[in-house]
Short mmCIF file of C-alpha atoms in Angstrom, two decimals:
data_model
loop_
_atom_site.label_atom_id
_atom_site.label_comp_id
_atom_site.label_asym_id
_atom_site.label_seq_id
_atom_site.Cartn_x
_atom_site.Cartn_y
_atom_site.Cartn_z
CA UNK O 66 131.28 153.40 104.12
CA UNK O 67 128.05 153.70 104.63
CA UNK O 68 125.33 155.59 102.02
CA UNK O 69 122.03 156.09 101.03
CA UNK O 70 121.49 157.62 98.30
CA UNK O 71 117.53 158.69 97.69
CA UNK O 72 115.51 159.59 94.55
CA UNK O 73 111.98 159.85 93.02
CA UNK O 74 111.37 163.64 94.41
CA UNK O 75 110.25 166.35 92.57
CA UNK O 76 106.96 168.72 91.75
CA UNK O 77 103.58 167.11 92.01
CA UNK O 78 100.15 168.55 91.91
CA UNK O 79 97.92 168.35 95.19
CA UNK O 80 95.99 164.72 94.88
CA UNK O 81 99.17 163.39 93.20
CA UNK O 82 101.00 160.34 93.71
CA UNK O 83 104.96 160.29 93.69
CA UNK O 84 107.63 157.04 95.07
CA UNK O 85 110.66 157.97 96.41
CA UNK O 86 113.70 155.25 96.90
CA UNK O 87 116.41 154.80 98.95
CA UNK O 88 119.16 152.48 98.06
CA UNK O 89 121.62 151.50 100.78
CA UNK O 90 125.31 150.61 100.37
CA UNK O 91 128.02 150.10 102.99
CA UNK O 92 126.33 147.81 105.57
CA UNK O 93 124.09 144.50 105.71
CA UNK O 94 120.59 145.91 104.64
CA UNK O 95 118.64 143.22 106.10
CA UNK O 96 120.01 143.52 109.05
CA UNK O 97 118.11 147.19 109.85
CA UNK O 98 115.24 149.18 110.59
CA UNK O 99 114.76 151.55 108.33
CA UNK O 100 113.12 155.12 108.39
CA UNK O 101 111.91 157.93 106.75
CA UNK O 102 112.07 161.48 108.29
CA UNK O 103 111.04 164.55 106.43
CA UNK O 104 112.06 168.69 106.97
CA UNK O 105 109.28 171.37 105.39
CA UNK O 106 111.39 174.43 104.93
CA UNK O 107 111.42 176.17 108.39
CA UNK O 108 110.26 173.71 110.73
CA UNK O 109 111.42 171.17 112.66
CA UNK O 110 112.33 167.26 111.37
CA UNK O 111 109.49 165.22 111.21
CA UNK O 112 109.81 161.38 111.71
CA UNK O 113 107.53 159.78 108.64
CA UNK O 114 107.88 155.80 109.07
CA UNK O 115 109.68 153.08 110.01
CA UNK O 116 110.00 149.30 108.78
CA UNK O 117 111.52 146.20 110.21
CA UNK O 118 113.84 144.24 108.46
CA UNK O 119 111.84 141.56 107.47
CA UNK O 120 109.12 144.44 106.28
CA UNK O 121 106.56 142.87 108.92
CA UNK O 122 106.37 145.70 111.60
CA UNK O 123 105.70 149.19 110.00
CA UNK O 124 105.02 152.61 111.76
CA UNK O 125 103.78 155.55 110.92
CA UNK O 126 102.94 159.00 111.78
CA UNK O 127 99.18 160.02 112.57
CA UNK O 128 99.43 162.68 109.40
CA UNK O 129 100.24 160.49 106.94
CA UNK O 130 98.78 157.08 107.53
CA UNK O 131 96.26 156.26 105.18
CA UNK O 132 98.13 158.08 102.26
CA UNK O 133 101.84 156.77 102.70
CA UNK O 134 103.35 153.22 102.59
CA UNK O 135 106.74 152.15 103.25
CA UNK O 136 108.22 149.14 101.53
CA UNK O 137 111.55 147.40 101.09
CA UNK O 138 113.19 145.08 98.50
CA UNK O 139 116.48 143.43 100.75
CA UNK O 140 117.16 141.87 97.44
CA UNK O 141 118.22 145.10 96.08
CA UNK O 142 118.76 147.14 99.39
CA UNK O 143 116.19 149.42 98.84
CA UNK O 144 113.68 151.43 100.80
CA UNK O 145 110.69 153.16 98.94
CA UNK O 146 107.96 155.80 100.48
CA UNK O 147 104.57 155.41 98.24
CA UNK O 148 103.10 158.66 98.56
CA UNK O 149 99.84 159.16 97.55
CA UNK O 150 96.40 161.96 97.97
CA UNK O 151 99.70 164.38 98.51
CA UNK O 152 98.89 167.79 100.26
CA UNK O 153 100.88 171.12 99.85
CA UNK O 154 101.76 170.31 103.79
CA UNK O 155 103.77 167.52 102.36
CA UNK O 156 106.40 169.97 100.87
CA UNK O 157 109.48 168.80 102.32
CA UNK O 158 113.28 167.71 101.87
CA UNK O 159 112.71 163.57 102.53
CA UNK O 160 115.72 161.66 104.30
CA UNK O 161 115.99 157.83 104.19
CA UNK O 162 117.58 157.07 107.39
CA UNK O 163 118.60 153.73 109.03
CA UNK O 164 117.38 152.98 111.87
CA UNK O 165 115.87 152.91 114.68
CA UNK O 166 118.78 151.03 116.38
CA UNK O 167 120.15 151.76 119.58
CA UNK O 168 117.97 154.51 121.70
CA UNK O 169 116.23 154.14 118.88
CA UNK O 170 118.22 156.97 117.00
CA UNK O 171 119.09 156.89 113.29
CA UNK O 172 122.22 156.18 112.86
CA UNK O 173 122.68 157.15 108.99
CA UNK O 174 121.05 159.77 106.79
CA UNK O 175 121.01 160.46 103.14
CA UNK O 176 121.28 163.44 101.38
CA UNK O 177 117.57 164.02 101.11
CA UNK O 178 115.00 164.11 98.03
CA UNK O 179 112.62 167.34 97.31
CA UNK O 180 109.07 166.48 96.94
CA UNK O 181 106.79 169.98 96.30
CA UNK O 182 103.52 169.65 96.25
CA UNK O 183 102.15 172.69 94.60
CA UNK O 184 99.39 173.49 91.79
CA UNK G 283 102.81 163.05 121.30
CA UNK G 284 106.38 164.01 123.30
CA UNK G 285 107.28 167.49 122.88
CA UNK G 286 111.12 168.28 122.57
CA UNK G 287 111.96 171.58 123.33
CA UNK G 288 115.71 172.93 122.83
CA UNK G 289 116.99 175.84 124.23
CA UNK G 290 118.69 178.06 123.27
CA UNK G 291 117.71 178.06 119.70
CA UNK G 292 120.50 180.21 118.79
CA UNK G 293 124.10 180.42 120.23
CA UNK G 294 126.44 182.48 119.61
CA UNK G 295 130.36 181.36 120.78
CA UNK G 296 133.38 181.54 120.19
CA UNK G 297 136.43 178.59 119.29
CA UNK G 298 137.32 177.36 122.46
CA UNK G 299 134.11 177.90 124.27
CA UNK G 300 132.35 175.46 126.62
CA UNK G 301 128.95 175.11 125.21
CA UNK G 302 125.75 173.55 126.24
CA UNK G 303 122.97 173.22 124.81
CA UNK G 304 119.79 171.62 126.84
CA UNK G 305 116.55 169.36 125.28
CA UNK G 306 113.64 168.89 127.77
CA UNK G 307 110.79 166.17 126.95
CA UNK G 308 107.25 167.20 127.74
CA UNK G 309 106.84 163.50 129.67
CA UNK G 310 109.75 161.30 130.99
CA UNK G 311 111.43 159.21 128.41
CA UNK G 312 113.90 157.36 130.12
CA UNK G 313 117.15 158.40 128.44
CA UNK G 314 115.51 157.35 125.00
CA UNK G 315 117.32 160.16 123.97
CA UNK G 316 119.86 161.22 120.76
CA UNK G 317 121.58 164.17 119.47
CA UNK G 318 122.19 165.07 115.96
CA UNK G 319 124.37 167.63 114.55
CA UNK G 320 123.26 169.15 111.06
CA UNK G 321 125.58 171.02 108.39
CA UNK G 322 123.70 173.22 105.78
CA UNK G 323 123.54 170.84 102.33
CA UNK G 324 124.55 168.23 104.70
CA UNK G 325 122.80 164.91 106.29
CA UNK G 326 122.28 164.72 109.72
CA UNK G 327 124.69 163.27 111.31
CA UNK G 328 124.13 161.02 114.92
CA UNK G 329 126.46 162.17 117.91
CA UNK G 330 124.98 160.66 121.03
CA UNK G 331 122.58 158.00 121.30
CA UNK G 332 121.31 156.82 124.98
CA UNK G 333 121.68 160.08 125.77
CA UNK G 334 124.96 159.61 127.06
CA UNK G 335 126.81 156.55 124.23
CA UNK G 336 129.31 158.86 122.20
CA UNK G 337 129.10 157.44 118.55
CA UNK G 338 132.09 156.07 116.99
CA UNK G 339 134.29 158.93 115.27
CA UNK G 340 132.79 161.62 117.04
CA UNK G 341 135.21 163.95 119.10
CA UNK G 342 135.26 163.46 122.77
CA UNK G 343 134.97 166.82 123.73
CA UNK G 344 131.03 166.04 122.61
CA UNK G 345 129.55 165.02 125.66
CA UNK G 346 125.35 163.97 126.75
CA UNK G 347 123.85 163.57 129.94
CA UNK G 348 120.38 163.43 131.63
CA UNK G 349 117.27 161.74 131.49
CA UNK G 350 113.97 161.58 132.45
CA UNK G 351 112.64 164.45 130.79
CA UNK G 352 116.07 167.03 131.15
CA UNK G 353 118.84 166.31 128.89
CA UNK G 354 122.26 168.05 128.07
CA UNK G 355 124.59 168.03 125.34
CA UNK G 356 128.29 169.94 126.01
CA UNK G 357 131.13 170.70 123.87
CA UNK G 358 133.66 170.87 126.02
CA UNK G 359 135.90 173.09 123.84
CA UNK G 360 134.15 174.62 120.63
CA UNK G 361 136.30 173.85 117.58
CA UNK G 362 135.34 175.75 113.90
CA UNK G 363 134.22 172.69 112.92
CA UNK G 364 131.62 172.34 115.28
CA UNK G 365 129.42 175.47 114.56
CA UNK G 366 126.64 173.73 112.78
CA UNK G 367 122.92 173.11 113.72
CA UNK G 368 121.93 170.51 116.40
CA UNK G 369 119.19 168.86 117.30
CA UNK G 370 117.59 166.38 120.11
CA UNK G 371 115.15 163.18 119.14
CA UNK G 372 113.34 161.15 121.85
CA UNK G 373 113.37 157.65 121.03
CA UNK G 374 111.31 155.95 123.80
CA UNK G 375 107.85 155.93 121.46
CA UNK G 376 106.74 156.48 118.11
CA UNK G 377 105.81 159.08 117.06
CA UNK G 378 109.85 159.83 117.32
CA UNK G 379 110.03 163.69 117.71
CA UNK G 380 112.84 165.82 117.29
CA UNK G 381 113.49 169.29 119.17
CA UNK G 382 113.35 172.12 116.63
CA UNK G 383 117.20 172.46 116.82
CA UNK G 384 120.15 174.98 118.07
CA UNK G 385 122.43 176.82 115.81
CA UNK G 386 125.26 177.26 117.04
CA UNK G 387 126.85 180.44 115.17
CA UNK G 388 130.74 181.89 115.43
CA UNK G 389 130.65 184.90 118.06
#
């Protein structure tokens, strides 16, 4: 069965820094894409980044380059999300996904971790 | 960036009910295009990538067509299981944007 099972969320003053992980179970890690989307209460899902499998390709969107990296460890089928210079706009349920894949969707989602950004 | 725009954003139907539920792309995107169904406190969960490739394990009365910019996803024959939030993603470029989702709620 596949899971993901994220952590590393939580409250975080405006300017902050916080690392959420993402460890992966069920399937052949390094075998993957593997993604990032975010949900700020109210709105819409909002695709973050995306990394290869080897970690050499990485994408992200326009809002948060600059400030976020995406990393993996296949060694310990992980995905993290360094976030850093975090903005209140950041507040948002995060879900490690896997994928893309075929079409491009994400195939697998975790529960989600809470980041708040909030003085 | 590709707009996704879902309509309607709320349905209400009842068990048994043929439902559809539409997602049109603000430029063509081939058929670079997947549906999601969301519990509350739940992950997302993929039903059709494709647009039209039925994931393993999902119910065949889910059905997707379309593409281009014009996509559809039907339930053929609402069960209570079903009533949940869904949601379109286009896949064909990065940024990958999602549609801002359809409740479907018991009539």
């Amino acid at each position: 069965e596949v899971q993901l099972v994220e952590s590393g969320g939580g409250l975080v003053k405006p300017g902050g820094s916080l690392r959420l992980s993402c460890v992966a179970s069920g399937f052949t890690f390094n075998s993957y894409w593997m993604s990032w989307v975010r949900q700020a209460p109210g709105k819409r899902l909002e695709w973050v980044a995306s990394i290869r499998q080897d970690g050499s390709d990485k994408n992200y969107v326009d809002s948060v380059k600059g400030r976020f990296s995406i990393s993996r460890d296949n060694a310990k089928s992980s995905l993290f999300l360094q976030m850093n210079s975090l903005r209140a706009e950041d507040t948002a349920l995060y879900y490690c996904a896997r994928g893309p894949s075929s079409g491009n969707s994400l195939g697998y989602w975790g529960q989600g971790a809470l980041v708040t950004v909030s003085s | 960036d590709i707009q996704m725009t879902q309509a309607p954003s709320t349905l209400s139907a009842s068990v048994g009910d043929r439902v559809t539920i539409t997602c049109r792309a603000s430029q063509s995107i081939g058929t670079y295009l997947n549906w999601y169904q969301q519990k509350p406190g739940r992950a997302p969960k993929l039903l059709i990538s494709g647009a039209s490739r039925l994931q393993s394990g999902v119910p065949l009365s889910f059905s997707g067509s379309g593409s281009g910019t014009d996509f559809i996803l039907t339930i053929s024959s609402l069960q209570p299981e079903d009533f949940a939030t869904y949601f379109c993603q286009q896949g064909d470029r990065t940024p990958y944007t999602f549609g801002q989702g359809t409740k479907v709620e018991i009539k």
